PDB file of C-alpha atoms in Angstrom:
ATOM      1  CA  UNK A   1     199.619 199.624  72.586  1.00 51.00           C
ATOM      2  CA  UNK A   2     203.287 199.231  73.472  1.00 59.00           C
ATOM      3  CA  UNK A   3     204.172 195.538  73.198  1.00 65.00           C
ATOM      4  CA  UNK A   4     207.265 196.066  75.353  1.00 78.00           C
ATOM      5  CA  UNK A   5     205.341 197.097  78.481  1.00 85.00           C
ATOM      6  CA  UNK A   6     205.033 194.444  81.186  1.00 88.00           C
ATOM      7  CA  UNK A   7     201.898 192.327  81.496  1.00 90.00           C
ATOM      8  CA  UNK A   8     202.010 189.237  83.748  1.00 91.00           C
ATOM      9  CA  UNK A   9     199.488 186.980  85.496  1.00 90.00           C
ATOM     10  CA  UNK A  10     199.742 186.036  89.186  1.00 88.00           C
ATOM     11  CA  UNK A  11     199.049 182.313  89.661  1.00 85.00           C
ATOM     12  CA  UNK A  12     200.309 181.683  93.202  1.00 82.00           C
ATOM     13  CA  UNK A  13     201.387 183.485  96.379  1.00 82.00           C
ATOM     14  CA  UNK A  14     203.485 182.615  99.416  1.00 82.00           C
ATOM     15  CA  UNK A  15     204.339 184.634 102.488  1.00 79.00           C
ATOM     16  CA  UNK A  16     207.851 185.043 103.893  1.00 82.00           C
ATOM     17  CA  UNK A  17     208.574 186.749 107.204  1.00 79.00           C
ATOM     18  CA  UNK A  18     211.740 188.211 105.712  1.00 86.00           C
ATOM     19  CA  UNK A  19     210.656 189.286 102.230  1.00 88.00           C
ATOM     20  CA  UNK A  20     206.888 189.660 102.570  1.00 86.00           C
ATOM     21  CA  UNK A  21     204.638 188.223  99.868  1.00 87.00           C
ATOM     22  CA  UNK A  22     206.407 186.102  97.232  1.00 90.00           C
ATOM     23  CA  UNK A  23     204.495 186.505  93.960  1.00 90.00           C
ATOM     24  CA  UNK A  24     204.596 183.769  91.298  1.00 91.00           C
ATOM     25  CA  UNK A  25     203.867 185.035  87.791  1.00 92.00           C
ATOM     26  CA  UNK A  26     203.848 184.123  84.136  1.00 92.00           C
ATOM     27  CA  UNK A  27     205.085 186.872  81.815  1.00 92.00           C
ATOM     28  CA  UNK A  28     202.686 187.317  78.891  1.00 91.00           C
ATOM     29  CA  UNK A  29     204.264 190.457  77.453  1.00 89.00           C
ATOM     30  CA  UNK A  30     207.324 192.612  78.052  1.00 89.00           C
ATOM     31  CA  UNK A  31     209.836 191.822  80.763  1.00 90.00           C
ATOM     32  CA  UNK A  32     210.173 192.081  84.527  1.00 91.00           C
ATOM     33  CA  UNK A  33     213.461 193.618  85.688  1.00 92.00           C
ATOM     34  CA  UNK A  34     215.010 193.934  89.146  1.00 91.00           C
ATOM     35  CA  UNK A  35     214.388 197.466  90.452  1.00 91.00           C
ATOM     36  CA  UNK A  36     211.431 198.012  88.094  1.00 91.00           C
ATOM     37  CA  UNK A  37     208.327 199.816  89.373  1.00 91.00           C
ATOM     38  CA  UNK A  38     205.112 197.858  88.893  1.00 91.00           C
ATOM     39  CA  UNK A  39     201.431 198.096  89.808  1.00 90.00           C
ATOM     40  CA  UNK A  40     198.606 195.622  90.331  1.00 87.00           C
ATOM     41  CA  UNK A  41     195.479 195.821  88.188  1.00 83.00           C
ATOM     42  CA  UNK A  42     193.026 195.638  91.104  1.00 78.00           C
ATOM     43  CA  UNK A  43     194.540 197.862  93.789  1.00 78.00           C
ATOM     44  CA  UNK A  44     196.614 200.094  91.444  1.00 83.00           C
ATOM     45  CA  UNK A  45     199.254 200.287  94.200  1.00 85.00           C
ATOM     46  CA  UNK A  46     202.839 200.769  93.051  1.00 89.00           C
ATOM     47  CA  UNK A  47     205.766 198.630  94.232  1.00 91.00           C
ATOM     48  CA  UNK A  48     209.406 198.225  93.293  1.00 92.00           C
ATOM     49  CA  UNK A  49     210.761 194.774  92.472  1.00 92.00           C
ATOM     50  CA  UNK A  50     213.516 193.827  94.942  1.00 92.00           C
ATOM     51  CA  UNK A  51     214.261 190.178  94.104  1.00 92.00           C
ATOM     52  CA  UNK A  52     213.205 187.900  91.271  1.00 92.00           C
ATOM     53  CA  UNK A  53     214.113 184.513  89.916  1.00 92.00           C
ATOM     54  CA  UNK A  54     212.934 181.052  88.904  1.00 93.00           C
ATOM     55  CA  UNK A  55     212.606 177.671  90.648  1.00 88.00           C
ATOM     56  CA  UNK A  56     214.512 174.695  89.226  1.00 84.00           C
ATOM     57  CA  UNK A  57     213.284 173.476  91.868  1.00 81.00           C
ATOM     58  CA  UNK A  58     215.834 175.479  93.877  1.00 84.00           C
ATOM     59  CA  UNK A  59     215.420 179.246  93.864  1.00 85.00           C
ATOM     60  CA  UNK A  60     217.715 180.801  91.253  1.00 89.00           C
ATOM     61  CA  UNK A  61     218.060 184.582  91.344  1.00 91.00           C
ATOM     62  CA  UNK A  62     217.877 186.431  88.029  1.00 92.00           C
ATOM     63  CA  UNK A  63     218.103 190.023  86.869  1.00 91.00           C
ATOM     64  CA  UNK A  64     215.107 189.816  84.515  1.00 90.00           C
ATOM     65  CA  UNK A  65     212.249 187.600  83.334  1.00 92.00           C
ATOM     66  CA  UNK A  66     211.186 187.723  79.693  1.00 90.00           C
ATOM     67  CA  UNK A  67     208.031 186.954  77.713  1.00 90.00           C
ATOM     68  CA  UNK A  68     206.821 183.380  78.224  1.00 90.00           C
ATOM     69  CA  UNK A  69     208.910 182.773  81.356  1.00 92.00           C
ATOM     70  CA  UNK A  70     207.498 181.674  84.701  1.00 93.00           C
ATOM     71  CA  UNK A  71     209.132 182.915  87.885  1.00 93.00           C
ATOM     72  CA  UNK A  72     208.711 184.771  91.141  1.00 93.00           C
ATOM     73  CA  UNK A  73     209.468 188.188  92.608  1.00 94.00           C
ATOM     74  CA  UNK A  74     209.298 190.080  95.901  1.00 92.00           C
ATOM     75  CA  UNK A  75     208.554 193.773  96.317  1.00 92.00           C
ATOM     76  CA  UNK A  76     208.355 194.249 100.110  1.00 89.00           C
ATOM     77  CA  UNK A  77     204.589 193.652 100.071  1.00 87.00           C
ATOM     78  CA  UNK A  78     203.692 193.323 103.747  1.00 82.00           C
ATOM     79  CA  UNK A  79     199.903 193.572 103.550  1.00 77.00           C
ATOM     80  CA  UNK A  80     198.780 190.251 102.098  1.00 72.00           C
ATOM     81  CA  UNK A  81     195.350 191.613 101.209  1.00 73.00           C
ATOM     82  CA  UNK A  82     196.784 193.967  98.588  1.00 79.00           C
ATOM     83  CA  UNK A  83     197.476 191.191  96.085  1.00 82.00           C
ATOM     84  CA  UNK A  84     195.364 188.246  94.907  1.00 80.00           C
ATOM     85  CA  UNK A  85     195.802 185.222  92.676  1.00 80.00           C
ATOM     86  CA  UNK A  86     194.475 186.018  89.194  1.00 82.00           C
ATOM     87  CA  UNK A  87     195.509 189.676  89.236  1.00 85.00           C
ATOM     88  CA  UNK A  88     197.547 191.207  86.436  1.00 89.00           C
ATOM     89  CA  UNK A  89     200.953 192.789  87.101  1.00 90.00           C
ATOM     90  CA  UNK A  90     201.520 195.867  84.928  1.00 90.00           C
ATOM     91  CA  UNK A  91     204.260 198.354  84.242  1.00 88.00           C
ATOM     92  CA  UNK A  92     203.432 201.701  85.897  1.00 88.00           C
ATOM     93  CA  UNK A  93     203.075 203.245  82.418  1.00 84.00           C
ATOM     94  CA  UNK A  94     200.790 200.476  81.172  1.00 82.00           C
ATOM     95  CA  UNK A  95     197.074 201.361  81.347  1.00 81.00           C
ATOM     96  CA  UNK A  96     195.816 198.393  79.323  1.00 82.00           C
ATOM     97  CA  UNK A  97     193.001 196.209  80.751  1.00 82.00           C
ATOM     98  CA  UNK A  98     193.925 193.158  82.853  1.00 81.00           C
ATOM     99  CA  UNK A  99     194.342 189.731  81.309  1.00 82.00           C
ATOM    100  CA  UNK A 100     191.013 188.057  80.536  1.00 77.00           C
ATOM    101  CA  UNK A 101     189.933 184.501  81.165  1.00 63.00           C
ATOM    102  CA  UNK A 102     190.572 184.213  84.906  1.00 66.00           C
ATOM    103  CA  UNK A 103     187.536 183.714  87.142  1.00 68.00           C
ATOM    104  CA  UNK A 104     187.626 183.669  90.912  1.00 70.00           C
ATOM    105  CA  UNK A 105     186.365 180.469  92.500  1.00 76.00           C
ATOM    106  CA  UNK A 106     182.986 180.751  94.197  1.00 82.00           C
ATOM    107  CA  UNK A 107     182.525 179.283  97.696  1.00 87.00           C
ATOM    108  CA  UNK A 108     179.877 176.594  98.138  1.00 87.00           C
ATOM    109  CA  UNK A 109     180.058 175.995 101.911  1.00 90.00           C
ATOM    110  CA  UNK A 110     180.246 178.571 104.710  1.00 90.00           C
ATOM    111  CA  UNK A 111     181.213 178.322 108.377  1.00 91.00           C
ATOM    112  CA  UNK A 112     182.056 180.858 111.058  1.00 90.00           C
ATOM    113  CA  UNK A 113     185.489 180.547 112.670  1.00 92.00           C
ATOM    114  CA  UNK A 114     186.300 182.046 116.072  1.00 92.00           C
ATOM    115  CA  UNK A 115     189.484 181.893 118.162  1.00 91.00           C
ATOM    116  CA  UNK A 116     189.342 179.456 121.061  1.00 86.00           C
ATOM    117  CA  UNK A 117     190.882 182.178 123.254  1.00 85.00           C
ATOM    118  CA  UNK A 118     189.650 185.708 122.506  1.00 84.00           C
ATOM    119  CA  UNK A 119     193.001 187.129 123.659  1.00 86.00           C
ATOM    120  CA  UNK A 120     194.656 185.358 120.695  1.00 88.00           C
ATOM    121  CA  UNK A 121     192.473 187.091 118.092  1.00 90.00           C
ATOM    122  CA  UNK A 122     195.348 188.914 116.354  1.00 90.00           C
ATOM    123  CA  UNK A 123     197.305 185.684 115.834  1.00 90.00           C
ATOM    124  CA  UNK A 124     194.082 183.995 114.687  1.00 92.00           C
ATOM    125  CA  UNK A 125     193.364 186.747 112.150  1.00 91.00           C
ATOM    126  CA  UNK A 126     196.945 186.752 110.841  1.00 88.00           C
ATOM    127  CA  UNK A 127     196.872 182.986 110.338  1.00 90.00           C
ATOM    128  CA  UNK A 128     193.609 183.125 108.384  1.00 90.00           C
ATOM    129  CA  UNK A 129     194.833 185.977 106.176  1.00 85.00           C
ATOM    130  CA  UNK A 130     198.060 184.081 105.429  1.00 83.00           C
ATOM    131  CA  UNK A 131     196.045 181.026 104.450  1.00 86.00           C
ATOM    132  CA  UNK A 132     193.879 183.164 102.187  1.00 84.00           C
ATOM    133  CA  UNK A 133     196.984 184.483 100.426  1.00 75.00           C
ATOM    134  CA  UNK A 134     198.128 180.932  99.755  1.00 76.00           C
ATOM    135  CA  UNK A 135     194.628 179.705  98.862  1.00 80.00           C
ATOM    136  CA  UNK A 136     192.610 182.199  96.821  1.00 75.00           C
ATOM    137  CA  UNK A 137     189.504 179.965  96.965  1.00 82.00           C
ATOM    138  CA  UNK A 138     189.136 180.784 100.693  1.00 88.00           C
ATOM    139  CA  UNK A 139     186.912 183.822 101.299  1.00 88.00           C
ATOM    140  CA  UNK A 140     186.847 185.815 104.545  1.00 90.00           C
ATOM    141  CA  UNK A 141     184.301 188.205 106.019  1.00 88.00           C
ATOM    142  CA  UNK A 142     184.515 189.662 109.514  1.00 90.00           C
ATOM    143  CA  UNK A 143     181.631 188.839 111.856  1.00 88.00           C
ATOM    144  CA  UNK A 144     180.900 189.599 115.494  1.00 87.00           C
ATOM    145  CA  UNK A 145     178.990 187.218 117.750  1.00 83.00           C
ATOM    146  CA  UNK A 146     177.529 188.230 121.102  1.00 81.00           C
ATOM    147  CA  UNK A 147     178.416 184.796 122.438  1.00 80.00           C
ATOM    148  CA  UNK A 148     181.777 184.002 120.779  1.00 85.00           C
ATOM    149  CA  UNK A 149     183.109 187.484 120.050  1.00 88.00           C
ATOM    150  CA  UNK A 150     184.832 188.589 116.821  1.00 91.00           C
ATOM    151  CA  UNK A 151     185.564 186.045 114.122  1.00 91.00           C
ATOM    152  CA  UNK A 152     185.291 185.378 110.390  1.00 93.00           C
ATOM    153  CA  UNK A 153     182.666 183.933 108.103  1.00 91.00           C
ATOM    154  CA  UNK A 154     184.726 181.705 105.813  1.00 92.00           C
ATOM    155  CA  UNK A 155     183.690 180.414 102.415  1.00 91.00           C
ATOM    156  CA  UNK A 156     185.030 177.037 101.262  1.00 92.00           C
ATOM    157  CA  UNK A 157     184.844 175.039  98.044  1.00 90.00           C
ATOM    158  CA  UNK A 158     183.391 172.097  99.970  1.00 88.00           C
ATOM    159  CA  UNK A 159     183.506 170.123 103.208  1.00 90.00           C
ATOM    160  CA  UNK A 160     186.941 168.658 102.446  1.00 92.00           C
ATOM    161  CA  UNK A 161     188.355 172.139 101.812  1.00 93.00           C
ATOM    162  CA  UNK A 162     186.819 173.271 105.118  1.00 93.00           C
ATOM    163  CA  UNK A 163     188.423 170.358 106.963  1.00 93.00           C
ATOM    164  CA  UNK A 164     191.857 171.061 105.426  1.00 93.00           C
ATOM    165  CA  UNK A 165     191.785 174.759 106.374  1.00 93.00           C
ATOM    166  CA  UNK A 166     190.804 173.975 109.968  1.00 92.00           C
ATOM    167  CA  UNK A 167     193.520 171.332 110.241  1.00 93.00           C
ATOM    168  CA  UNK A 168     196.157 173.738 108.902  1.00 92.00           C
ATOM    169  CA  UNK A 169     195.056 176.391 111.402  1.00 91.00           C
ATOM    170  CA  UNK A 170     195.604 173.951 114.246  1.00 91.00           C
ATOM    171  CA  UNK A 171     198.799 172.227 113.078  1.00 91.00           C
ATOM    172  CA  UNK A 172     200.712 174.960 111.224  1.00 89.00           C
ATOM    173  CA  UNK A 173     199.680 177.991 113.287  1.00 89.00           C
ATOM    174  CA  UNK A 174     198.848 176.296 116.619  1.00 89.00           C
ATOM    175  CA  UNK A 175     195.509 178.132 116.750  1.00 88.00           C
ATOM    176  CA  UNK A 176     192.666 176.738 118.803  1.00 89.00           C
ATOM    177  CA  UNK A 177     189.502 177.454 116.845  1.00 90.00           C
ATOM    178  CA  UNK A 178     185.748 177.230 117.269  1.00 90.00           C
ATOM    179  CA  UNK A 179     183.915 176.389 114.050  1.00 90.00           C
ATOM    180  CA  UNK A 180     180.178 176.536 113.451  1.00 88.00           C
ATOM    181  CA  UNK A 181     178.251 173.888 111.453  1.00 87.00           C
ATOM    182  CA  UNK A 182     178.523 174.291 107.670  1.00 88.00           C
ATOM    183  CA  UNK A 183     175.832 176.102 105.713  1.00 85.00           C
ATOM    184  CA  UNK A 184     175.197 176.945 102.069  1.00 85.00           C
ATOM    185  CA  UNK A 185     173.743 179.860 100.118  1.00 85.00           C
ATOM    186  CA  UNK A 186     169.949 179.989 100.057  1.00 85.00           C
ATOM    187  CA  UNK A 187     168.006 182.014  97.519  1.00 87.00           C
ATOM    188  CA  UNK A 188     164.913 183.549  99.079  1.00 86.00           C
ATOM    189  CA  UNK A 189     162.009 184.902  97.056  1.00 86.00           C
ATOM    190  CA  UNK A 190     159.681 187.279  98.905  1.00 84.00           C
ATOM    191  CA  UNK A 191     156.008 187.874  98.223  1.00 83.00           C
ATOM    192  CA  UNK A 192     156.799 191.251  96.641  1.00 83.00           C
ATOM    193  CA  UNK A 193     158.939 189.528  93.986  1.00 81.00           C
ATOM    194  CA  UNK A 194     162.349 190.510  95.365  1.00 84.00           C
ATOM    195  CA  UNK A 195     165.051 187.861  95.711  1.00 85.00           C
ATOM    196  CA  UNK A 196     168.130 187.652  97.933  1.00 83.00           C
ATOM    197  CA  UNK A 197     170.983 185.180  98.401  1.00 83.00           C
ATOM    198  CA  UNK A 198     171.561 184.611 102.115  1.00 80.00           C
ATOM    199  CA  UNK A 199     174.003 182.514 104.144  1.00 78.00           C
ATOM    200  CA  UNK A 200     173.115 183.783 107.615  1.00 73.00           C
ATOM    201  CA  UNK A 201     169.447 183.071 108.558  1.00 71.00           C
ATOM    202  CA  UNK A 202     169.482 186.160 110.785  1.00 70.00           C
ATOM    203  CA  UNK A 203     169.661 188.336 107.664  1.00 71.00           C
ATOM    204  CA  UNK A 204     166.239 187.210 106.453  1.00 72.00           C
ATOM    205  CA  UNK A 205     163.987 190.270 106.429  1.00 67.00           C
ATOM    206  CA  UNK A 206     161.362 189.654 109.140  1.00 68.00           C
ATOM    207  CA  UNK A 207     158.947 192.227 107.710  1.00 60.00           C
ATOM    208  CA  UNK A 208     158.776 190.491 104.317  1.00 68.00           C
ATOM    209  CA  UNK A 209     156.661 187.409 103.730  1.00 80.00           C
ATOM    210  CA  UNK A 210     158.682 184.584 102.218  1.00 82.00           C
ATOM    211  CA  UNK A 211     157.254 182.960  99.094  1.00 84.00           C
ATOM    212  CA  UNK A 212     160.002 180.460  98.304  1.00 85.00           C
ATOM    213  CA  UNK A 213     163.364 179.256  99.667  1.00 85.00           C
ATOM    214  CA  UNK A 214     165.697 177.476  97.225  1.00 85.00           C
ATOM    215  CA  UNK A 215     168.947 175.635  97.934  1.00 82.00           C
ATOM    216  CA  UNK A 216     171.801 174.542  95.695  1.00 79.00           C
ATOM    217  CA  UNK A 217     171.509 171.198  93.941  1.00 78.00           C
ATOM    218  CA  UNK A 218     173.985 169.128  91.950  1.00 76.00           C
ATOM    219  CA  UNK A 219     173.721 166.566  89.192  1.00 77.00           C
ATOM    220  CA  UNK A 220     176.387 163.902  89.639  1.00 78.00           C
ATOM    221  CA  UNK A 221     177.479 160.441  88.536  1.00 80.00           C
ATOM    222  CA  UNK A 222     178.560 158.114  91.365  1.00 82.00           C
ATOM    223  CA  UNK A 223     180.719 155.125  90.430  1.00 85.00           C
ATOM    224  CA  UNK A 224     181.216 152.700  93.301  1.00 83.00           C
ATOM    225  CA  UNK A 225     182.046 149.066  94.089  1.00 85.00           C
ATOM    226  CA  UNK A 226     178.963 146.947  94.718  1.00 79.00           C
ATOM    227  CA  UNK A 227     179.639 146.534  98.451  1.00 81.00           C
ATOM    228  CA  UNK A 228     179.182 150.286  99.039  1.00 83.00           C
ATOM    229  CA  UNK A 229     175.982 150.593  97.006  1.00 77.00           C
ATOM    230  CA  UNK A 230     173.617 150.260  99.964  1.00 77.00           C
ATOM    231  CA  UNK A 231     175.345 152.905 102.084  1.00 82.00           C
ATOM    232  CA  UNK A 232     175.623 155.337  99.171  1.00 82.00           C
ATOM    233  CA  UNK A 233     171.960 154.847  98.236  1.00 77.00           C
ATOM    234  CA  UNK A 234     170.982 155.576 101.844  1.00 80.00           C
ATOM    235  CA  UNK A 235     173.145 158.708 101.834  1.00 81.00           C
ATOM    236  CA  UNK A 236     171.539 159.933  98.606  1.00 79.00           C
ATOM    237  CA  UNK A 237     168.056 159.335 100.008  1.00 76.00           C
ATOM    238  CA  UNK A 238     168.928 161.204 103.214  1.00 78.00           C
ATOM    239  CA  UNK A 239     169.978 164.163 101.051  1.00 76.00           C
ATOM    240  CA  UNK A 240     166.694 163.946  99.119  1.00 74.00           C
ATOM    241  CA  UNK A 241     168.530 162.711  96.053  1.00 70.00           C
ATOM    242  CA  UNK A 242     166.828 161.047  93.126  1.00 65.00           C
ATOM    243  CA  UNK A 243     168.562 157.939  91.762  1.00 59.00           C
ATOM    244  CA  UNK A 244     168.310 157.504  87.983  1.00 57.00           C
ATOM    245  CA  UNK A 245     169.078 153.874  87.196  1.00 56.00           C
ATOM    246  CA  UNK A 246     171.278 152.929  84.253  1.00 61.00           C
ATOM    247  CA  UNK A 247     168.920 149.980  83.665  1.00 69.00           C
ATOM    248  CA  UNK A 248     166.021 152.224  82.630  1.00 72.00           C
ATOM    249  CA  UNK A 249     164.855 151.744  79.054  1.00 72.00           C
ATOM    250  CA  UNK A 250     162.010 152.462  76.638  1.00 75.00           C
ATOM    251  CA  UNK A 251     159.827 149.535  75.595  1.00 79.00           C
ATOM    252  CA  UNK A 252     156.437 149.043  73.954  1.00 80.00           C
ATOM    253  CA  UNK A 253     153.683 148.417  76.486  1.00 81.00           C
ATOM    254  CA  UNK A 254     152.896 145.016  74.940  1.00 85.00           C
ATOM    255  CA  UNK A 255     156.383 143.771  75.829  1.00 86.00           C
ATOM    256  CA  UNK A 256     156.918 145.670  79.105  1.00 86.00           C
ATOM    257  CA  UNK A 257     156.116 142.785  81.463  1.00 88.00           C
ATOM    258  CA  UNK A 258     158.267 140.245  79.589  1.00 89.00           C
ATOM    259  CA  UNK A 259     161.302 142.573  79.441  1.00 86.00           C
ATOM    260  CA  UNK A 260     160.896 143.516  83.101  1.00 88.00           C
ATOM    261  CA  UNK A 261     160.640 139.887  84.220  1.00 89.00           C
ATOM    262  CA  UNK A 262     163.756 138.875  82.267  1.00 88.00           C
ATOM    263  CA  UNK A 263     165.695 141.816  83.689  1.00 85.00           C
ATOM    264  CA  UNK A 264     164.783 140.911  87.281  1.00 87.00           C
ATOM    265  CA  UNK A 265     165.709 137.266  86.713  1.00 88.00           C
ATOM    266  CA  UNK A 266     169.103 138.188  85.237  1.00 84.00           C
ATOM    267  CA  UNK A 267     169.848 140.539  88.128  1.00 82.00           C
ATOM    268  CA  UNK A 268     168.917 137.833  90.624  1.00 85.00           C
ATOM    269  CA  UNK A 269     171.305 135.405  88.929  1.00 84.00           C
ATOM    270  CA  UNK A 270     174.107 137.996  88.698  1.00 78.00           C
ATOM    271  CA  UNK A 271     174.090 139.743  92.085  1.00 78.00           C
ATOM    272  CA  UNK A 272     175.799 138.192  95.101  1.00 80.00           C
ATOM    273  CA  UNK A 273     173.633 137.355  98.131  1.00 81.00           C
ATOM    274  CA  UNK A 274     173.817 139.741 101.095  1.00 80.00           C
ATOM    275  CA  UNK A 275     173.205 139.287 104.808  1.00 80.00           C
ATOM    276  CA  UNK A 276     169.642 140.433 104.232  1.00 81.00           C
ATOM    277  CA  UNK A 277     166.888 139.817 101.696  1.00 85.00           C
ATOM    278  CA  UNK A 278     167.229 142.075  98.635  1.00 83.00           C
ATOM    279  CA  UNK A 279     164.038 142.825  96.650  1.00 88.00           C
ATOM    280  CA  UNK A 280     164.549 143.345  92.911  1.00 87.00           C
ATOM    281  CA  UNK A 281     161.670 145.276  91.368  1.00 88.00           C
ATOM    282  CA  UNK A 282     160.896 146.632  87.912  1.00 86.00           C
ATOM    283  CA  UNK A 283     158.586 149.638  87.848  1.00 84.00           C
ATOM    284  CA  UNK A 284     156.721 151.825  85.409  1.00 83.00           C
ATOM    285  CA  UNK A 285     156.365 155.046  87.337  1.00 76.00           C
ATOM    286  CA  UNK A 286     155.121 153.988  90.777  1.00 78.00           C
ATOM    287  CA  UNK A 287     153.621 150.711  89.547  1.00 85.00           C
ATOM    288  CA  UNK A 288     155.643 147.517  90.149  1.00 88.00           C
ATOM    289  CA  UNK A 289     155.183 145.134  87.209  1.00 90.00           C
ATOM    290  CA  UNK A 290     157.805 142.471  88.020  1.00 90.00           C
ATOM    291  CA  UNK A 291     159.634 141.325  91.126  1.00 90.00           C
ATOM    292  CA  UNK A 292     162.272 138.832  92.189  1.00 90.00           C
ATOM    293  CA  UNK A 293     163.732 138.294  95.667  1.00 89.00           C
ATOM    294  CA  UNK A 294     167.415 137.677  96.256  1.00 86.00           C
ATOM    295  CA  UNK A 295     167.519 135.490  99.399  1.00 87.00           C
ATOM    296  CA  UNK A 296     169.833 136.271 102.276  1.00 84.00           C
ATOM    297  CA  UNK A 297     172.939 134.288 103.054  1.00 80.00           C
ATOM    298  CA  UNK A 298     172.269 131.280 105.282  1.00 75.00           C
ATOM    299  CA  UNK A 299     174.523 130.201 108.076  1.00 70.00           C
ATOM    300  CA  UNK A 300     175.883 126.665 107.740  1.00 65.00           C
ATOM    301  CA  UNK A 301     175.454 125.366 111.285  1.00 63.00           C
ATOM    302  CA  UNK A 302     177.119 122.035 110.428  1.00 61.00           C
ATOM    303  CA  UNK A 303     180.333 123.564 109.110  1.00 61.00           C
ATOM    304  CA  UNK A 304     182.070 123.213 112.475  1.00 62.00           C
ATOM    305  CA  UNK A 305     181.127 119.530 112.770  1.00 58.00           C
ATOM    306  CA  UNK A 306     183.548 117.169 111.115  1.00 61.00           C
ATOM    307  CA  UNK A 307     184.733 113.653 111.861  1.00 59.00           C
ATOM    308  CA  UNK A 308     182.954 111.282 114.191  1.00 59.00           C
ATOM    309  CA  UNK A 309     179.583 109.669 113.687  1.00 61.00           C
ATOM    310  CA  UNK A 310     177.195 111.174 111.107  1.00 64.00           C
ATOM    311  CA  UNK A 311     174.372 111.044 113.679  1.00 69.00           C
ATOM    312  CA  UNK A 312     175.865 114.166 115.281  1.00 61.00           C
ATOM    313  CA  UNK A 313     174.672 116.152 112.282  1.00 58.00           C
ATOM    314  CA  UNK A 314     171.314 114.415 112.325  1.00 66.00           C
ATOM    315  CA  UNK A 315     170.736 115.588 115.897  1.00 64.00           C
ATOM    316  CA  UNK A 316     170.809 119.190 114.703  1.00 58.00           C
TER     317      UNK A 316
END
């Protein structure tokens, strides 16, 4: 293996109307020189470097980038789908495998996006492709709806990522969009033992009897101020979540009631009253063995009465 041959990792991309795709790389081996012919590990397409440099944070043009340096280059790449974040840039004479260790992000939430005006489809498609170049975690797949026409099934990291992409489409590219409700990947097991991962319910095989449908689950730790506990607990229950209390403990059955009663009493003395009655229960499985009730806040109806004769309060 020739240690002087170029090997660089693409970690970011931007698009310029004048220069095409601007590729940001880290040089792991060899050097990148202006005028050099390069190829990408995935597409194997060959380009010639036209401009390169570093950011300091201003763009500073250079003639070459050496091992260990981080910089950018342009090579008149007009099709943004020919290059992706995580690819390896190689010298045309370098046939070594791409750099290991990079894994593409996997979408967790899917929605279909359609242009608000079907006549603006080309601008809509261009905007989405440009966003995908800048954000490699966004996945695109062409779809065609009988009702809404052509569009894209987009994969997002989560609901916040979905919201950001839609907002950028509207504000940066002035695209009116129609977006379908979010969905996730479902794993379907048929009676014949075959399994399939499906996002679109229409792709479920009607001729096959379904044995099991599974959805993604997460295990998470939620840390929150006490005032939001009720709303978050309700949200978790609506999502069929199971709350595992930090106050759970192992205890011998002979001392279970005493420990449970003391715990409920301490919680009652520690927690602040709410506008409603809060039950505090200690359970073993589904059996409640101890209970305390935190009373609700009471309104002081005499607070507004001050001065004058004390019989005014007595009349209340």
